[in-house]
């Protein structure tokens, strides 16, 4: 990484820390996430140009991500790890709450996991006795 790239990353990190993570544009967020994996700024701009949002980038499949010039296996794996972490956090919330009384959490989970997808999805969510708690969503 050259000096100007280092300065750019430090600038982004400073903005993130001073705003508690809320000051970056979509491509800048991806740039910071991917900065050690790829030529981050150019790739991040291409990703947003194609997918239009961070959510859709994170929901993209392997072949869509690999089709972007400059994306490598390490960068794709990083995006997949972020997606899995988000989904696990939401699944854990669903497993702990009575789902019938917390439809908002279920809708939030479904929005995050399937609303950003470009493909049709079918999800089965099993509930414990009396439909009170979600055991685990199966895909």
Short mmCIF file of C-alpha atoms in Angstrom, two decimals:
data_model
loop_
_atom_site.label_atom_id
_atom_site.label_comp_id
_atom_site.label_asym_id
_atom_site.label_seq_id
_atom_site.Cartn_x
_atom_site.Cartn_y
_atom_site.Cartn_z
CA UNK A 1 0.00 0.00 0.00
CA UNK A 2 1.46 3.36 -0.95
CA UNK A 3 1.53 6.51 1.17
CA UNK A 4 -1.56 8.11 -0.40
CA UNK A 5 -3.58 4.92 0.17
CA UNK A 6 -2.43 4.85 3.81
CA UNK A 7 -3.46 8.48 4.23
CA UNK A 8 -6.83 7.76 2.66
CA UNK A 9 -7.49 4.83 5.02
CA UNK A 10 -6.42 6.90 8.04
CA UNK A 11 -8.78 9.67 6.94
CA UNK A 12 -11.68 7.21 6.66
CA UNK A 13 -10.84 5.64 10.03
CA UNK A 14 -10.73 9.09 11.67
CA UNK A 15 -14.13 9.98 10.22
CA UNK A 16 -15.59 6.67 11.40
CA UNK A 17 -14.27 7.10 14.92
CA UNK A 18 -15.33 10.73 15.25
CA UNK A 19 -18.87 9.99 14.02
CA UNK A 20 -19.17 6.58 15.73
CA UNK A 21 -19.39 4.89 12.34
CA UNK A 22 -22.05 7.02 10.70
CA UNK A 23 -20.14 9.37 8.41
CA UNK A 24 -19.13 7.27 5.43
CA UNK A 25 -20.70 7.02 2.00
CA UNK A 26 -21.54 3.50 0.84
CA UNK A 27 -18.46 3.12 -1.33
CA UNK A 28 -16.26 4.51 1.46
CA UNK A 29 -17.63 1.95 3.89
CA UNK A 30 -16.81 -0.83 1.43
CA UNK A 31 -13.43 0.77 0.75
CA UNK A 32 -12.54 0.61 4.43
CA UNK A 33 -13.81 -2.97 4.81
CA UNK A 34 -11.90 -4.19 1.75
CA UNK A 35 -8.76 -2.02 1.97
CA UNK A 36 -6.35 -4.88 2.66
CA UNK A 37 -8.05 -7.24 0.23
CA UNK A 38 -8.23 -5.36 -3.09
CA UNK A 39 -7.56 -2.01 -4.75
CA UNK A 40 -10.29 -0.82 -2.45
CA UNK A 41 -11.47 2.54 -3.76
CA UNK A 42 -11.88 1.50 -7.39
CA UNK A 43 -13.46 -1.84 -6.51
CA UNK A 44 -15.78 -0.25 -3.93
CA UNK A 45 -16.99 2.32 -6.46
CA UNK A 46 -17.61 -0.46 -9.02
CA UNK A 47 -19.56 -2.49 -6.46
CA UNK A 48 -21.85 0.44 -5.59
CA UNK A 49 -22.24 1.34 -9.27
CA UNK A 50 -23.42 -2.19 -10.05
CA UNK A 51 -25.41 -3.08 -6.91
CA UNK A 52 -26.55 0.45 -5.91
CA UNK A 53 -26.30 -0.10 -2.10
CA UNK A 54 -24.16 -1.70 0.59
CA UNK A 55 -27.02 -4.05 1.48
CA UNK A 56 -27.18 -5.38 -2.05
CA UNK A 57 -23.40 -5.82 -2.15
CA UNK A 58 -23.53 -7.84 1.06
CA UNK A 59 -26.43 -9.91 -0.32
CA UNK A 60 -24.76 -10.58 -3.69
CA UNK A 61 -23.77 -14.13 -4.55
CA UNK A 62 -20.30 -15.45 -5.29
CA UNK A 63 -20.53 -15.18 -9.07
CA UNK A 64 -21.89 -11.63 -8.99
CA UNK A 65 -19.08 -10.48 -6.70
CA UNK A 66 -16.36 -12.30 -8.63
CA UNK A 67 -17.59 -10.70 -11.86
CA UNK A 68 -16.34 -7.31 -10.59
CA UNK A 69 -12.88 -6.51 -11.91
CA UNK A 70 -10.46 -6.47 -8.99
CA UNK A 71 -12.52 -8.65 -6.63
CA UNK A 72 -10.59 -11.63 -5.31
CA UNK A 73 -11.43 -14.60 -3.08
CA UNK A 74 -10.25 -12.78 0.04
CA UNK A 75 -12.56 -9.81 -0.59
CA UNK A 76 -15.52 -12.07 -1.37
CA UNK A 77 -14.85 -14.08 1.81
CA UNK A 78 -14.79 -10.84 3.83
CA UNK A 79 -18.18 -9.79 2.45
CA UNK A 80 -19.61 -13.26 3.15
CA UNK A 81 -18.34 -13.09 6.75
CA UNK A 82 -20.05 -9.73 7.24
CA UNK A 83 -23.30 -11.14 5.85
CA UNK A 84 -23.09 -14.19 8.10
CA UNK A 85 -22.39 -12.05 11.18
CA UNK A 86 -25.44 -9.87 10.47
CA UNK A 87 -27.67 -12.88 9.90
CA UNK A 88 -26.44 -14.61 13.08
CA UNK A 89 -27.16 -11.52 15.16
CA UNK A 90 -30.70 -11.38 13.80
CA UNK A 91 -31.26 -15.14 14.21
CA UNK A 92 -30.12 -14.96 17.83
CA UNK A 93 -32.66 -12.20 18.49
CA UNK A 94 -35.40 -14.34 16.97
CA UNK A 95 -34.44 -17.41 18.99
CA UNK A 96 -34.69 -15.49 22.27
CA UNK A 97 -37.95 -13.60 21.68
CA UNK A 98 -41.54 -14.78 21.57
CA UNK A 99 -42.02 -14.37 17.84
CA UNK A 100 -45.80 -13.92 17.86
CA UNK A 101 -45.46 -10.78 20.00
CA UNK A 102 -42.38 -9.57 18.11
CA UNK A 103 -43.40 -9.52 14.48
CA UNK A 104 -41.24 -6.44 14.02
CA UNK A 105 -38.06 -8.48 14.72
CA UNK A 106 -39.17 -11.20 12.29
CA UNK A 107 -39.85 -8.63 9.57
CA UNK A 108 -36.46 -6.99 10.27
CA UNK A 109 -34.75 -10.37 9.95
CA UNK A 110 -36.51 -11.12 6.65
CA UNK A 111 -35.74 -7.68 5.26
CA UNK A 112 -32.05 -8.08 6.02
CA UNK A 113 -31.71 -11.66 4.81
CA UNK A 114 -33.87 -11.68 1.69
CA UNK A 115 -35.12 -8.22 0.73
CA UNK A 116 -31.75 -7.17 -0.71
CA UNK A 117 -31.44 -10.31 -2.80
CA UNK A 118 -31.81 -10.26 -6.57
CA UNK A 119 -33.06 -13.85 -6.48
CA UNK A 120 -36.35 -15.31 -5.35
CA UNK A 121 -36.13 -16.83 -1.87
CA UNK A 122 -38.14 -19.33 0.11
CA UNK A 123 -37.65 -19.52 3.87
CA UNK A 124 -39.10 -21.90 6.40
CA UNK A 125 -39.07 -20.79 10.02
CA UNK A 126 -39.89 -23.46 12.57
CA UNK A 127 -41.56 -22.39 15.79
CA UNK A 128 -41.55 -24.18 19.15
CA UNK A 129 -44.67 -25.41 20.86
CA UNK A 130 -47.61 -23.01 20.69
CA UNK A 131 -45.74 -20.94 18.09
CA UNK A 132 -44.10 -18.85 20.75
CA UNK A 133 -40.39 -18.99 19.95
CA UNK A 134 -38.40 -19.40 16.83
CA UNK A 135 -36.09 -22.37 17.08
CA UNK A 136 -34.03 -21.75 13.97
CA UNK A 137 -34.74 -20.52 10.47
CA UNK A 138 -33.90 -23.15 7.87
CA UNK A 139 -32.86 -22.24 4.37
#
